[in-house]
């Protein structure tokens, strides 16, 4: 019988254990707070083969060699502390998997450290939240093939399934799994921001009620925009507070949290020198939302001259749909470019098409668009920049008038649309042979003797500008 040890019975750990149990895998579990383990075995385990242990020694001894232990605990120091406690109990050839949202650099350090001790280590990206963990998440393991083969069948069995197979593959070497999961979340931030901007325009310019906007999203979910995030947005918008006629969305304070992976994606893009403005601006928009008191104060001091809306409702909604596709597409283009940059820099050897495949089910960014992106990548024959494909360019150019209208409309009505603006500016910049970076180079050379290159001669130049 296949078996796995799981440490950490929080939201994710508990649901993954039940999912493993459903697939006939024997699971040994351990949790720092013992009562939670006892409660879990008593209340939630129903017919699955799950054994609970309140001592780490007994937990490890219950596993056959090579032991395979999945950590589903808080990322950071807790993981180092747990590895420290496990090490004296493990033997060469055993495997630890970290399924938390760990920073990929921490994972890289742990892979190296444990390699020296003969212990395999997999940084396992897990997406899909509680529901995904229970019924089939998207799994993004990274590490050596040898380590992956120890758990491949187990991971494939619990992953979400789509018409393209189970949503799990070895995404690459070293910390590739956590890197890819991080960028998944960065793309998620951008998609959510784009959706929120569409909602804002429908609410404030078209004056639609939440339930009317919900119908628009439901309708969009039937077509090219079909995705998990569009689907849940439709559900959220029609949800009324229990026992009242008030829409829940109107009762929620407009301060958006951000726990780190979006920020890490933006930081990584900067570190790698890869442009990902729509991903990073989505983090900025959340950070800005936190300044509620300041916004309240300032909003009363800003006079707006609203123009007359020149378009009909249906036309605005049509443009919003096409624009959102433009935003989604560019978010994926940027995210994949960041992964490609990291793969080159850190030697991950990521297959982008496989990443798109395993994002098709179980995860938060699953979307119909992924099939089209895979088709483009397959046609590109080794070239990874999706924008270089004729199909991709046509797709975006077919939507350019729509997003120009939407961004114009947003400005006319004083509505911030960070994701739409950056997606369009990213596209314009990539389509432009001559950017004003020549002037910036001149300024840098003027005040800092940073030197510049010339278009007409080889070499590096500096001028005494005065
Ligand atoms: P959670 O419900 O807050 O549970 C946290 C778990 O970590 C608990 O079992 C807790 O044990 C354990 N823990 C905390 N500090 C520990 C330590 N020092 N030593 C050992 N165990 C410790 O968290 P979760 O939502 O299940 O998430 C677990 C991991 O998965 C996190 O890294 C999270 O970022 C990641 N993740 C979460 C989601 C999601 O949607 N929630 C999705 C993907 C990935 P006690 O019960 O004893 O406190």
Short mmCIF file of C-alpha atoms and ligand atoms in Angstrom, two decimals:
data_model
loop_
_atom_site.label_atom_id
_atom_site.label_comp_id
_atom_site.label_asym_id
_atom_site.label_seq_id
_atom_site.Cartn_x
_atom_site.Cartn_y
_atom_site.Cartn_z
CA UNK A 1 0.00 0.00 0.00
CA UNK A 2 1.30 3.46 -0.89
CA UNK A 3 1.91 5.70 2.06
CA UNK A 4 2.85 9.21 3.03
CA UNK A 5 3.53 11.05 6.27
CA UNK A 6 1.92 14.46 6.65
CA UNK A 7 2.97 17.03 9.23
CA UNK A 8 0.57 19.93 9.79
CA UNK A 9 -3.17 19.57 10.08
CA UNK A 10 -4.20 23.14 9.33
CA UNK A 11 -6.74 23.95 6.61
CA UNK A 12 -4.55 22.61 3.79
CA UNK A 13 -3.01 19.66 5.60
CA UNK A 14 -6.34 18.25 6.83
CA UNK A 15 -7.92 18.41 3.40
CA UNK A 16 -4.92 16.93 1.63
CA UNK A 17 -4.87 14.03 4.08
CA UNK A 18 -8.55 13.27 3.39
CA UNK A 19 -7.88 13.49 -0.35
CA UNK A 20 -4.92 11.09 0.02
CA UNK A 21 -7.05 8.74 2.09
CA UNK A 22 -9.79 8.74 -0.56
CA UNK A 23 -7.21 7.56 -3.10
CA UNK A 24 -6.33 4.55 -0.94
CA UNK A 25 -3.07 5.98 0.36
CA UNK A 26 -2.18 5.20 3.94
CA UNK A 27 -1.33 8.41 5.79
CA UNK A 28 0.50 8.93 9.06
CA UNK A 29 -0.20 12.36 10.52
CA UNK A 30 1.44 14.58 13.10
CA UNK A 31 0.54 18.08 14.28
CA UNK A 32 2.40 20.37 16.66
CA UNK A 33 -0.75 20.92 18.73
CA UNK A 34 -1.70 17.35 19.57
CA UNK A 35 -5.37 18.05 20.35
CA UNK A 36 -5.93 19.09 16.73
CA UNK A 37 -4.60 15.74 15.58
CA UNK A 38 -6.90 13.82 17.98
CA UNK A 39 -9.93 15.93 16.93
CA UNK A 40 -9.12 15.40 13.27
CA UNK A 41 -8.88 11.61 13.61
CA UNK A 42 -12.06 11.52 15.67
CA UNK A 43 -14.24 13.98 13.73
CA UNK A 44 -13.07 14.11 10.14
CA UNK A 45 -11.44 10.82 9.17
CA UNK A 46 -14.20 8.62 7.81
CA UNK A 47 -13.07 5.28 6.47
CA UNK A 48 -9.70 6.54 5.22
CA UNK A 49 -6.55 4.82 6.40
CA UNK A 50 -5.13 7.60 8.57
CA UNK A 51 -3.00 7.03 11.67
CA UNK A 52 -2.36 9.86 14.12
CA UNK A 53 0.83 10.18 16.19
CA UNK A 54 1.59 12.53 19.03
CA UNK A 55 5.31 11.85 18.99
CA UNK A 56 7.48 12.70 16.03
CA UNK A 57 9.64 9.61 16.66
CA UNK A 58 6.66 7.28 16.42
CA UNK A 59 5.34 9.17 13.42
CA UNK A 60 8.64 8.66 11.54
CA UNK A 61 8.94 5.01 12.67
CA UNK A 62 5.47 4.30 11.27
CA UNK A 63 6.71 5.01 7.75
CA UNK A 64 8.42 2.54 5.45
CA UNK A 65 11.84 3.39 4.03
CA UNK A 66 12.51 5.55 2.10
CA UNK A 67 10.20 7.72 4.19
CA UNK A 68 8.18 10.33 2.39
CA UNK A 69 7.09 13.22 4.57
CA UNK A 70 4.98 16.19 3.45
CA UNK A 71 5.17 19.37 5.51
CA UNK A 72 1.95 21.42 5.36
CA UNK A 73 2.95 23.98 7.94
CA UNK A 74 3.48 27.71 8.19
CA UNK A 75 6.25 28.81 5.84
CA UNK A 76 9.48 30.26 7.25
CA UNK A 77 11.16 29.36 10.51
CA UNK A 78 8.63 26.64 11.29
CA UNK A 79 9.90 24.67 8.29
CA UNK A 80 13.55 24.97 9.37
CA UNK A 81 12.62 24.02 12.89
CA UNK A 82 10.69 20.95 11.67
CA UNK A 83 13.53 19.88 9.38
CA UNK A 84 15.87 20.21 12.37
CA UNK A 85 13.62 17.95 14.46
CA UNK A 86 13.22 15.40 11.66
CA UNK A 87 16.86 15.13 10.64
CA UNK A 88 18.06 12.93 13.52
CA UNK A 89 15.15 10.57 12.79
CA UNK A 90 15.69 10.26 9.04
CA UNK A 91 18.10 8.21 6.93
CA UNK A 92 19.84 8.74 3.62
CA UNK A 93 17.39 8.44 0.72
CA UNK A 94 14.37 9.70 2.70
CA UNK A 95 12.32 12.54 1.23
CA UNK A 96 10.84 15.71 2.67
CA UNK A 97 8.31 17.75 0.66
CA UNK A 98 7.37 21.28 1.66
CA UNK A 99 3.85 22.08 0.45
CA UNK A 100 3.71 25.55 2.02
CA UNK A 101 3.98 28.92 0.34
CA UNK A 102 7.71 29.07 0.92
CA UNK A 103 9.97 31.66 -0.69
CA UNK A 104 11.88 29.89 -3.45
CA UNK A 105 15.21 31.13 -2.12
CA UNK A 106 14.55 29.41 1.21
CA UNK A 107 13.72 26.23 -0.69
CA UNK A 108 16.94 26.49 -2.73
CA UNK A 109 18.95 26.74 0.51
CA UNK A 110 17.16 23.72 2.01
CA UNK A 111 17.65 21.62 -1.13
CA UNK A 112 21.41 22.24 -0.92
CA UNK A 113 21.61 21.74 2.83
CA UNK A 114 19.70 18.46 2.76
CA UNK A 115 21.56 17.19 -0.29
CA UNK A 116 24.68 17.29 1.85
CA UNK A 117 22.91 15.00 4.31
CA UNK A 118 21.64 12.59 1.64
CA UNK A 119 18.00 13.63 2.16
CA UNK A 120 15.85 14.42 -0.90
CA UNK A 121 13.85 17.63 -0.82
CA UNK A 122 10.95 18.79 -2.96
CA UNK A 123 9.50 22.29 -2.85
CA UNK A 124 5.87 21.57 -3.70
CA UNK A 125 3.67 24.39 -4.95
CA UNK A 126 0.04 23.68 -4.02
CA UNK A 127 -2.82 25.73 -5.40
CA UNK A 128 -6.56 25.51 -5.08
CA UNK A 129 -7.12 26.49 -1.45
CA UNK A 130 -9.17 24.33 0.86
CA UNK A 131 -11.50 23.01 -1.84
CA UNK A 132 -8.62 22.14 -4.16
CA UNK A 133 -6.72 20.35 -1.40
CA UNK A 134 -9.77 18.21 -0.65
CA UNK A 135 -10.89 17.41 -4.19
CA UNK A 136 -7.85 17.89 -6.39
CA UNK A 137 -5.29 20.70 -6.29
CA UNK A 138 -2.84 21.80 -8.94
CA UNK A 139 0.53 20.52 -7.76
CA UNK A 140 3.83 22.08 -8.77
CA UNK A 141 6.69 19.95 -7.43
CA UNK A 142 10.28 21.03 -8.02
CA UNK A 143 13.44 19.04 -7.33
CA UNK A 144 15.43 16.12 -8.67
CA UNK A 145 13.84 13.42 -10.82
CA UNK A 146 15.01 10.83 -8.32
CA UNK A 147 13.11 12.55 -5.51
CA UNK A 148 10.02 13.11 -7.67
CA UNK A 149 9.78 9.47 -8.73
CA UNK A 150 9.46 8.49 -5.05
CA UNK A 151 6.11 10.28 -4.85
CA UNK A 152 5.00 10.73 -8.45
CA UNK A 153 2.15 8.21 -8.33
CA UNK A 154 0.87 9.61 -5.03
CA UNK A 155 0.90 13.20 -6.29
CA UNK A 156 -0.70 12.28 -9.61
CA UNK A 157 -3.48 10.44 -7.81
CA UNK A 158 -4.52 13.39 -5.63
CA UNK A 159 -4.09 16.16 -8.23
CA UNK A 160 -7.00 17.69 -10.15
CA UNK A 161 -7.74 15.99 -13.48
CA UNK A 162 -8.52 17.72 -16.77
CA UNK A 163 -8.78 16.61 -20.41
CA UNK A 164 -5.00 17.21 -20.52
CA UNK A 165 -4.25 14.79 -17.66
CA UNK A 166 -3.53 15.17 -13.94
CA UNK A 167 -2.54 18.68 -12.86
CA UNK A 168 0.88 17.68 -11.60
CA UNK A 169 4.27 17.40 -13.21
CA UNK A 170 7.86 17.87 -12.12
CA UNK A 171 8.07 21.53 -13.10
CA UNK A 172 11.83 21.71 -12.84
CA UNK A 173 14.98 21.32 -10.80
CA UNK A 174 15.82 22.84 -7.40
CA UNK A 175 13.32 25.39 -6.17
CA UNK A 176 11.38 25.51 -9.48
CA UNK A 177 8.15 24.28 -7.83
CA UNK A 178 7.97 27.12 -5.35
CA UNK A 179 9.06 29.62 -8.01
CA UNK A 180 6.29 28.54 -10.37
CA UNK A 181 3.72 28.58 -7.54
CA UNK A 182 4.85 32.10 -6.61
CA UNK A 183 4.37 33.33 -10.19
CA UNK A 184 1.00 31.55 -10.31
CA UNK A 185 0.00 33.78 -7.40
CA UNK A 186 1.46 36.85 -9.12
CA UNK A 187 -0.74 36.15 -12.15
CA UNK A 188 -3.67 35.57 -9.79
CA UNK A 189 -3.15 39.07 -8.33
CA UNK A 190 -3.22 40.59 -11.84
CA UNK A 191 -6.35 38.70 -12.92
CA UNK A 192 -8.15 39.68 -9.71
CA UNK A 193 -7.20 43.33 -10.16
CA UNK A 194 -8.42 43.29 -13.77
CA UNK A 195 -11.74 41.76 -12.71
CA UNK A 196 -12.15 44.28 -9.89
CA UNK A 197 -11.57 47.14 -12.34
CA UNK A 198 -14.28 45.81 -14.69
CA UNK A 199 -16.65 45.58 -11.73
CA UNK A 200 -15.79 49.14 -10.66
CA UNK A 201 -16.59 50.52 -14.12
CA UNK A 202 -19.88 48.63 -14.30
CA UNK A 203 -20.80 49.84 -10.82
CA UNK A 204 -19.75 53.46 -11.07
CA UNK A 205 -20.24 54.33 -14.73
CA UNK A 206 -23.03 51.99 -15.80
CA UNK A 207 -24.62 52.15 -12.33
CA UNK A 208 -25.39 48.43 -12.40
CA UNK A 209 -26.39 46.65 -9.20
CA UNK A 210 -24.21 43.81 -7.86
CA UNK A 211 -26.71 41.25 -9.09
CA UNK A 212 -26.73 42.78 -12.59
CA UNK A 213 -22.93 42.70 -12.63
CA UNK A 214 -23.08 39.12 -11.37
CA UNK A 215 -25.16 38.26 -14.47
CA UNK A 216 -22.52 39.86 -16.70
CA UNK A 217 -19.81 37.71 -15.08
CA UNK A 218 -21.97 34.60 -15.37
CA UNK A 219 -22.41 35.35 -19.03
CA UNK A 220 -18.68 35.99 -19.51
CA UNK A 221 -17.94 32.68 -17.81
CA UNK A 222 -19.79 30.92 -20.62
CA UNK A 223 -17.32 32.20 -23.21
CA UNK A 224 -13.63 32.92 -23.71
CA UNK A 225 -13.26 34.45 -20.24
CA UNK A 226 -14.27 31.14 -18.66
CA UNK A 227 -12.17 30.81 -15.53
CA UNK A 228 -12.39 30.06 -11.84
CA UNK A 229 -11.94 33.71 -10.84
CA UNK A 230 -14.73 34.94 -13.16
CA UNK A 231 -16.98 32.15 -11.88
CA UNK A 232 -16.50 32.98 -8.19
CA UNK A 233 -16.89 36.71 -8.89
CA UNK A 234 -20.34 36.00 -10.34
CA UNK A 235 -21.24 34.08 -7.19
CA UNK A 236 -19.80 36.69 -4.82
CA UNK A 237 -21.70 39.57 -6.42
CA UNK A 238 -25.13 38.06 -5.94
CA UNK A 239 -24.51 36.91 -2.38
CA UNK A 240 -26.76 38.69 0.13
CA UNK A 241 -26.09 38.91 3.84
CA UNK A 242 -28.14 36.20 5.52
CA UNK A 243 -31.58 37.47 6.51
CA UNK A 244 -31.16 40.84 4.78
CA UNK A 245 -31.45 42.29 1.28
CA UNK A 246 -27.94 43.75 1.49
CA UNK A 247 -25.27 42.59 -0.92
CA UNK A 248 -22.29 41.26 1.02
CA UNK A 249 -19.82 42.89 -1.38
CA UNK A 250 -21.16 46.31 -0.37
CA UNK A 251 -20.51 45.54 3.29
CA UNK A 252 -16.86 44.63 2.88
CA UNK A 253 -14.25 47.26 3.69
CA UNK A 254 -12.24 48.13 0.58
CA UNK A 255 -8.79 47.32 1.95
CA UNK A 256 -7.21 44.34 0.15
CA UNK A 257 -4.72 42.14 1.95
CA UNK A 258 -1.54 40.76 0.44
CA UNK A 259 0.43 38.04 2.13
CA UNK A 260 3.64 37.99 0.16
CA UNK A 261 3.64 35.84 -2.97
CA UNK A 262 2.45 38.73 -5.19
CA UNK A 263 5.16 40.97 -3.78
CA UNK A 264 7.76 38.21 -4.17
CA UNK A 265 6.78 37.80 -7.83
CA UNK A 266 7.26 41.53 -8.46
CA UNK A 267 10.58 41.49 -6.59
CA UNK A 268 11.76 38.44 -8.55
CA UNK A 269 10.78 40.04 -11.86
CA UNK A 270 12.86 43.10 -10.91
CA UNK A 271 15.78 40.91 -9.77
CA UNK A 272 15.71 38.99 -13.04
CA UNK A 273 15.25 42.14 -15.14
CA UNK A 274 12.03 40.86 -16.72
CA UNK A 275 9.16 43.32 -17.26
CA UNK A 276 5.99 42.27 -15.41
CA UNK A 277 4.18 45.59 -14.83
CA UNK A 278 0.66 44.16 -14.66
CA UNK A 279 1.73 41.69 -11.99
CA UNK A 280 3.53 44.27 -9.89
CA UNK A 281 0.89 46.96 -10.29
CA UNK A 282 -1.72 44.57 -8.90
CA UNK A 283 0.31 44.45 -5.69
CA UNK A 284 0.58 48.27 -5.70
CA UNK A 285 -3.18 48.59 -6.08
CA UNK A 286 -3.73 46.41 -3.00
CA UNK A 287 -1.12 48.36 -1.02
CA UNK A 288 -2.78 51.64 -2.01
CA UNK A 289 -6.20 50.36 -1.00
CA UNK A 290 -4.99 50.17 2.58
CA UNK A 291 -4.89 53.97 2.86
CA UNK A 292 -8.63 54.21 3.45
CA UNK A 293 -8.57 57.14 5.86
CA UNK A 294 -6.40 59.18 3.51
CA UNK A 295 -8.64 58.30 0.57
CA UNK A 296 -11.71 59.30 2.52
CA UNK A 297 -10.14 62.65 3.38
CA UNK A 298 -8.93 63.36 -0.15
CA UNK A 299 -12.00 62.16 -2.02
CA UNK A 300 -14.02 65.03 -0.58
CA UNK A 301 -11.50 67.56 -1.89
CA UNK A 302 -11.41 66.41 -5.47
CA UNK A 303 -13.97 67.94 -7.82
CA UNK A 304 -14.96 65.71 -10.68
CA UNK A 305 -16.60 66.88 -13.88
CA UNK A 306 -18.35 63.78 -15.13
CA UNK A 307 -18.98 63.73 -18.86
CA UNK A 308 -22.10 62.31 -20.49
CA UNK A 309 -21.66 58.63 -21.28
CA UNK A 310 -21.43 58.39 -25.04
CA UNK A 311 -21.84 54.65 -25.35
CA UNK A 312 -24.69 52.29 -24.64
CA UNK A 313 -24.44 49.84 -21.77
CA UNK A 314 -24.05 46.82 -24.04
CA UNK A 315 -21.16 48.40 -25.91
CA UNK A 316 -19.33 49.22 -22.67
CA UNK A 317 -19.82 45.66 -21.42
CA UNK A 318 -18.56 44.27 -24.72
CA UNK A 319 -15.46 46.45 -24.51
CA UNK A 320 -14.92 45.46 -20.88
CA UNK A 321 -15.01 41.78 -21.80
CA UNK A 322 -12.48 42.17 -24.61
CA UNK A 323 -10.26 44.36 -22.42
CA UNK A 324 -10.29 41.85 -19.62
CA UNK A 325 -9.15 39.17 -22.05
CA UNK A 326 -6.35 41.53 -23.06
CA UNK A 327 -5.37 41.96 -19.38
CA UNK A 328 -5.52 38.20 -18.65
CA UNK A 329 -3.47 37.39 -21.73
CA UNK A 330 -0.77 39.93 -20.85
CA UNK A 331 -0.69 38.76 -17.24
CA UNK A 332 0.13 35.25 -18.49
CA UNK A 333 2.67 36.55 -21.01
CA UNK A 334 4.48 38.44 -18.25
CA UNK A 335 4.28 35.62 -15.72
CA UNK A 336 5.61 33.05 -18.17
CA UNK A 337 8.41 35.39 -19.14
CA UNK A 338 9.41 35.70 -15.47
CA UNK A 339 9.42 31.89 -15.13
CA UNK A 340 11.47 31.59 -18.28
CA UNK A 341 13.96 34.16 -16.92
CA UNK A 342 14.25 32.26 -13.64
CA UNK A 343 14.61 28.94 -15.42
CA UNK A 344 17.58 30.34 -17.32
CA UNK A 345 19.11 32.09 -14.31
CA UNK A 346 18.73 29.23 -11.83
CA UNK A 347 18.93 26.28 -14.23
CA UNK A 348 15.40 25.04 -13.47
CA UNK A 349 14.74 23.69 -16.98
CA UNK A 350 11.04 24.47 -16.79
CA UNK A 351 8.77 23.32 -19.63
CA UNK A 352 6.37 26.27 -19.92
CA UNK A 353 3.79 24.28 -21.82
CA UNK A 354 3.65 21.73 -19.01
CA UNK A 355 3.20 24.53 -16.48
CA UNK A 356 0.21 25.81 -18.45
CA UNK A 357 -1.16 22.28 -18.59
CA UNK A 358 -1.08 21.77 -14.83
CA UNK A 359 -2.70 25.17 -14.27
CA UNK A 360 -5.75 24.00 -16.23
CA UNK A 361 -7.42 22.42 -13.21
CA UNK A 362 -7.49 22.69 -9.44
CA UNK A 363 -5.77 26.05 -9.18
CA UNK A 364 -7.02 29.60 -8.77
CA UNK A 365 -5.87 30.83 -12.20
CA UNK A 366 -7.42 27.98 -14.19
CA UNK A 367 -8.88 29.50 -17.32
CA UNK A 368 -9.94 28.56 -20.81
CA UNK A 369 -7.23 30.88 -22.13
CA UNK A 370 -4.58 28.36 -21.03
CA UNK A 371 -5.35 26.02 -23.92
CA UNK A 372 -4.84 28.85 -26.40
CA UNK A 373 -1.56 29.84 -24.73
CA UNK A 374 -0.34 26.24 -24.91
CA UNK A 375 -1.25 26.07 -28.57
CA UNK A 376 0.80 29.23 -29.17
CA UNK A 377 3.80 27.90 -27.21
CA UNK A 378 3.72 24.64 -29.15
CA UNK A 379 3.79 26.54 -32.44
CA UNK A 380 6.61 28.81 -31.32
CA UNK A 381 9.08 25.93 -31.51
CA UNK A 382 11.51 26.82 -28.76
CA UNK A 383 10.92 30.57 -28.79
CA UNK A 384 9.35 31.38 -25.42
CA UNK A 385 8.19 34.99 -25.80
CA UNK A 386 4.53 34.48 -26.58
CA UNK A 387 4.18 37.93 -28.11
CA UNK A 388 6.36 36.82 -31.03
CA UNK A 389 3.62 34.54 -32.26
CA UNK A 390 1.37 35.87 -35.03
CA UNK A 391 -1.61 34.27 -33.30
CA UNK A 392 -0.85 36.11 -30.06
CA UNK A 393 -0.42 39.42 -31.85
CA UNK A 394 -3.68 39.01 -33.71
CA UNK A 395 -5.45 38.10 -30.48
CA UNK A 396 -4.20 41.27 -28.79
CA UNK A 397 -4.62 43.56 -31.80
CA UNK A 398 -8.22 42.38 -32.19
CA UNK A 399 -8.83 43.76 -28.69
CA UNK A 400 -6.75 46.91 -28.82
CA UNK A 401 -9.62 49.27 -29.66
CA UNK A 402 -11.69 47.83 -26.82
CA UNK A 403 -9.01 48.37 -24.20
CA UNK A 404 -8.24 51.83 -25.54
CA UNK A 405 -11.93 52.69 -25.08
CA UNK A 406 -12.03 51.20 -21.59
CA UNK A 407 -8.93 53.03 -20.35
CA UNK A 408 -10.21 56.27 -21.94
CA UNK A 409 -13.60 55.83 -20.31
CA UNK A 410 -11.99 55.08 -16.96
CA UNK A 411 -9.98 58.30 -17.16
CA UNK A 412 -13.02 60.35 -18.21
CA UNK A 413 -14.82 59.06 -15.12
CA UNK A 414 -11.78 59.28 -12.79
CA UNK A 415 -11.57 55.51 -12.19
CA UNK A 416 -8.16 53.95 -11.54
CA UNK A 417 -7.52 50.92 -13.75
CA UNK A 418 -3.97 49.87 -12.93
CA UNK A 419 -4.12 46.45 -14.55
CA UNK A 420 -5.76 47.66 -17.76
CA UNK A 421 -3.36 50.61 -18.10
CA UNK A 422 -0.24 48.54 -17.53
CA UNK A 423 -1.36 45.71 -19.82
CA UNK A 424 -1.84 48.26 -22.60
CA UNK A 425 1.42 50.09 -21.86
CA UNK A 426 3.30 46.79 -21.69
CA UNK A 427 1.92 45.92 -25.10
CA UNK A 428 2.64 49.37 -26.60
CA UNK A 429 6.20 49.26 -25.18
CA UNK A 430 6.88 45.81 -26.57
CA UNK A 431 5.54 46.88 -29.98
CA UNK A 432 7.71 50.02 -30.06
CA UNK A 433 11.10 49.99 -31.71
CA UNK A 434 12.15 53.35 -30.26
CA UNK A 435 11.54 54.03 -26.59
CA UNK A 436 12.64 57.26 -24.89
CA UNK A 437 15.26 55.30 -22.95
CA UNK A 438 17.87 57.16 -25.05
CA UNK A 439 17.02 60.35 -23.16
CA UNK A 440 17.19 58.52 -19.82
CA UNK A 441 20.64 57.21 -20.74
CA UNK A 442 21.72 60.77 -21.54
CA UNK A 443 20.40 62.02 -18.18
CA UNK A 444 22.19 59.19 -16.35
CA UNK A 445 25.39 60.03 -18.12
CA UNK A 446 24.91 63.77 -17.40
CA UNK A 447 24.64 63.46 -13.62
CA UNK A 448 26.37 60.17 -12.91
CA UNK A 449 28.79 59.47 -15.77
CA UNK A 450 26.93 56.19 -16.25
CA UNK A 451 27.96 56.06 -19.96
CA UNK A 452 25.79 55.02 -22.90
CA UNK A 453 25.93 53.08 -26.14
CA UNK A 454 25.38 54.70 -29.54
CA UNK A 455 23.20 53.58 -32.42
CA UNK A 456 25.88 54.40 -35.01
CA UNK A 457 29.07 53.12 -33.40
CA UNK A 458 30.30 50.24 -31.25
CA UNK A 459 31.60 51.00 -27.77
CA UNK A 460 30.71 52.76 -24.54
CA UNK A 461 30.65 56.57 -24.38
CA UNK A 462 30.66 59.36 -21.86
CA UNK A 463 30.30 63.09 -22.56
CA UNK A 464 30.99 66.13 -20.45
CA UNK A 465 27.53 67.55 -21.11
CA UNK A 466 28.26 71.10 -19.92
P1 LIG B 1 -3.04 26.92 8.81
O1 LIG B 1 -4.43 26.46 8.71
O2 LIG B 1 -2.77 28.22 9.49
O3 LIG B 1 -2.20 25.78 9.55
C1 LIG B 1 -0.85 25.99 9.86
C2 LIG B 1 -0.23 24.68 10.27
O4 LIG B 1 1.16 24.92 10.53
C3 LIG B 1 -0.82 24.08 11.53
O5 LIG B 1 -0.86 22.69 11.42
C4 LIG B 1 0.19 24.51 12.59
O6 LIG B 1 0.24 23.68 13.71
C5 LIG B 1 1.48 24.37 11.80
N1 LIG B 1 2.59 25.09 12.41
C6 LIG B 1 2.69 26.41 12.65
N2 LIG B 1 3.87 26.69 13.23
C7 LIG B 1 4.52 25.51 13.36
C8 LIG B 1 5.78 25.13 13.88
N3 LIG B 1 6.62 26.04 14.39
N4 LIG B 1 6.12 23.82 13.86
C9 LIG B 1 5.27 22.90 13.35
N5 LIG B 1 4.07 23.20 12.84
C10 LIG B 1 3.70 24.48 12.84
O7 LIG B 1 -2.33 27.02 7.38
P2 LIG B 1 -2.75 26.35 5.98
O8 LIG B 1 -3.74 27.25 5.30
O9 LIG B 1 -3.08 24.93 6.18
O10 LIG B 1 -1.39 26.50 5.16
C11 LIG B 1 -0.27 25.65 5.36
C12 LIG B 1 0.78 26.06 4.36
O11 LIG B 1 0.23 25.93 3.04
C13 LIG B 1 1.20 27.52 4.47
O12 LIG B 1 2.56 27.65 4.11
C14 LIG B 1 0.34 28.22 3.45
O13 LIG B 1 0.93 29.43 2.98
C15 LIG B 1 0.29 27.17 2.36
N6 LIG B 1 -0.85 27.26 1.44
C16 LIG B 1 -2.06 27.66 1.87
C17 LIG B 1 -3.13 27.73 0.98
C18 LIG B 1 -4.51 28.15 1.43
O14 LIG B 1 -5.36 28.41 0.58
N7 LIG B 1 -4.77 28.20 2.73
C19 LIG B 1 -2.94 27.36 -0.36
C20 LIG B 1 -1.68 26.91 -0.76
C21 LIG B 1 -0.64 26.87 0.15
P3 LIG B 1 -0.67 24.01 15.01
O15 LIG B 1 -2.00 23.46 14.71
O16 LIG B 1 0.02 23.30 16.10
O17 LIG B 1 -0.67 25.50 15.18
#
